[in-house]
């Protein structure tokens, strides 16, 4: 089997809040589904991410609570790690920006590109709040976007047009902490010479066949409209990685650059923990190695421009992004998720509302905003679980397996197919499997999940038409053929479900008597068994959400009362910094 080396990553969550469902589908869950798929295909995968814990947001929060920043991030990091476990996220290494390997790595990396002439010192105008007496980080200044006129643009980026900004570009700037007008002071800072790499980035993006259109278009339009300007790389705050450049001792590295390099340092740390220190370079510098990034669309500039530019600036043959899967936004019942207005569901709450990780994983993948913004609706959640997973998929699986168990003592035999319905459905299974594979390799996860539902639906139609229960007396051979094809379809479904709903898939494969520690598919799922093959006693893998719960979830008033109760209970379990 030809396999390759992959580093799969998800954007590093900033550690000052619990991720909500939109964050989850935009990064960690999508990356997990992709990593699980690759492993199943026999690829050599390292799946990494970590907590982004530096920067002024945490520094200000810590000052307010009168604790040290690291005390804050210790407790929230621990809590978030526990949540990844509950959501079955299969990280090989989930680390944090405070780990020593990372800090050392960032300093060395930055010095290298400094020596290569890609960093220089410039004067920069920095907003300073006279009332709060601090230099304000970019996102602590808000005002009107100079490009599109959007009122609530932040000093680092406009949420409306997606452009990266500098705070002094904002019209009518104000401090988000106290509302006063900041003073702009001249400070010396170190800049990354993005401008020197403009041509290389444009060339790379243009020639890159696997990049999604939204990523390509954004990057090209950025370069064509404003060009790539030098970007400041250091900050005046204390909580971060000390800047390594001569004369910059009182500065830290801007969190964004810090977190981006975490993809590399987390791989390095992973192999160091295994006692194979040098091996990480094979995943980042070998010519055949591949990297995949799962991010929200607001992160495109950092992953499609700044990260590849940093890698290019080293002069070493680092692997540039193979896949950048940037999702659009998930809305919540037609509104934007908002912590301050309590609009949305957060990932710890979700499991208290409906305690089934697979149901959440499945529903989120089904609503993954791949091409346009999508909307989380409770009615859709109920439909995905009750109609799709239970009626279409689960029901088909259970029907086939109980028939095999009832008529043939659980034994599936080889078959010589001649009937057109059998041949046609068997061909359909193969087509679905092939399309699924190619969509998954391109990280089109929602599109691939569509095929799972279709296979379940078509499977039920096939069984209805063949009606094996009516033929068992007159034509045993035909029933054998039907259940042979049905078995192939069920096995294929069980395998296709694995990346999305790993626990349920494991149950299906157990019933199918496929007992491998780690399922690896060479060509087709059917290769996992040798006919004749005996299955175990079937049982229902999925169950519907109870009607009493559905009634609550679909009634706006009842649901809000229920969610409020769950939230109040949960708030006590959260570390203080993560409470609402
Ligand atoms: Zn704008
Ligand atoms: Zn202020």
XYZ file of C-alpha atoms in Angstrom, residues 118-124 164-166 168-169 189-198 222 226-233 257 306:
33
model
C 13.354 38.950 6.394
C 13.007 40.932 9.614
C 13.863 44.550 10.214
C 13.235 47.256 12.769
C 10.774 50.075 12.073
C 8.922 52.729 13.909
C 5.319 51.916 14.509
C -6.169 42.489 7.949
C -5.840 45.922 9.544
C -3.540 47.994 11.720
C -4.305 53.318 13.302
C -6.143 52.630 10.051
C 9.066 47.210 16.518
C 10.380 44.344 14.449
C 8.635 43.654 11.162
C 8.308 40.560 9.020
C 9.082 41.535 5.412
C 6.061 39.927 3.825
C 6.514 42.287 0.862
C 9.725 40.495 -0.127
C 7.767 37.244 -0.567
C 4.752 38.599 -2.414
C -5.441 40.679 -1.131
C -3.247 46.242 -1.502
C -0.172 44.071 -1.961
C 1.605 42.400 0.931
C 3.057 44.934 3.360
C 5.610 44.285 6.119
C 3.808 43.110 9.281
C 4.846 43.870 12.779
C 5.993 40.800 14.634
C 3.068 34.224 14.808
C 1.731 34.390 6.571
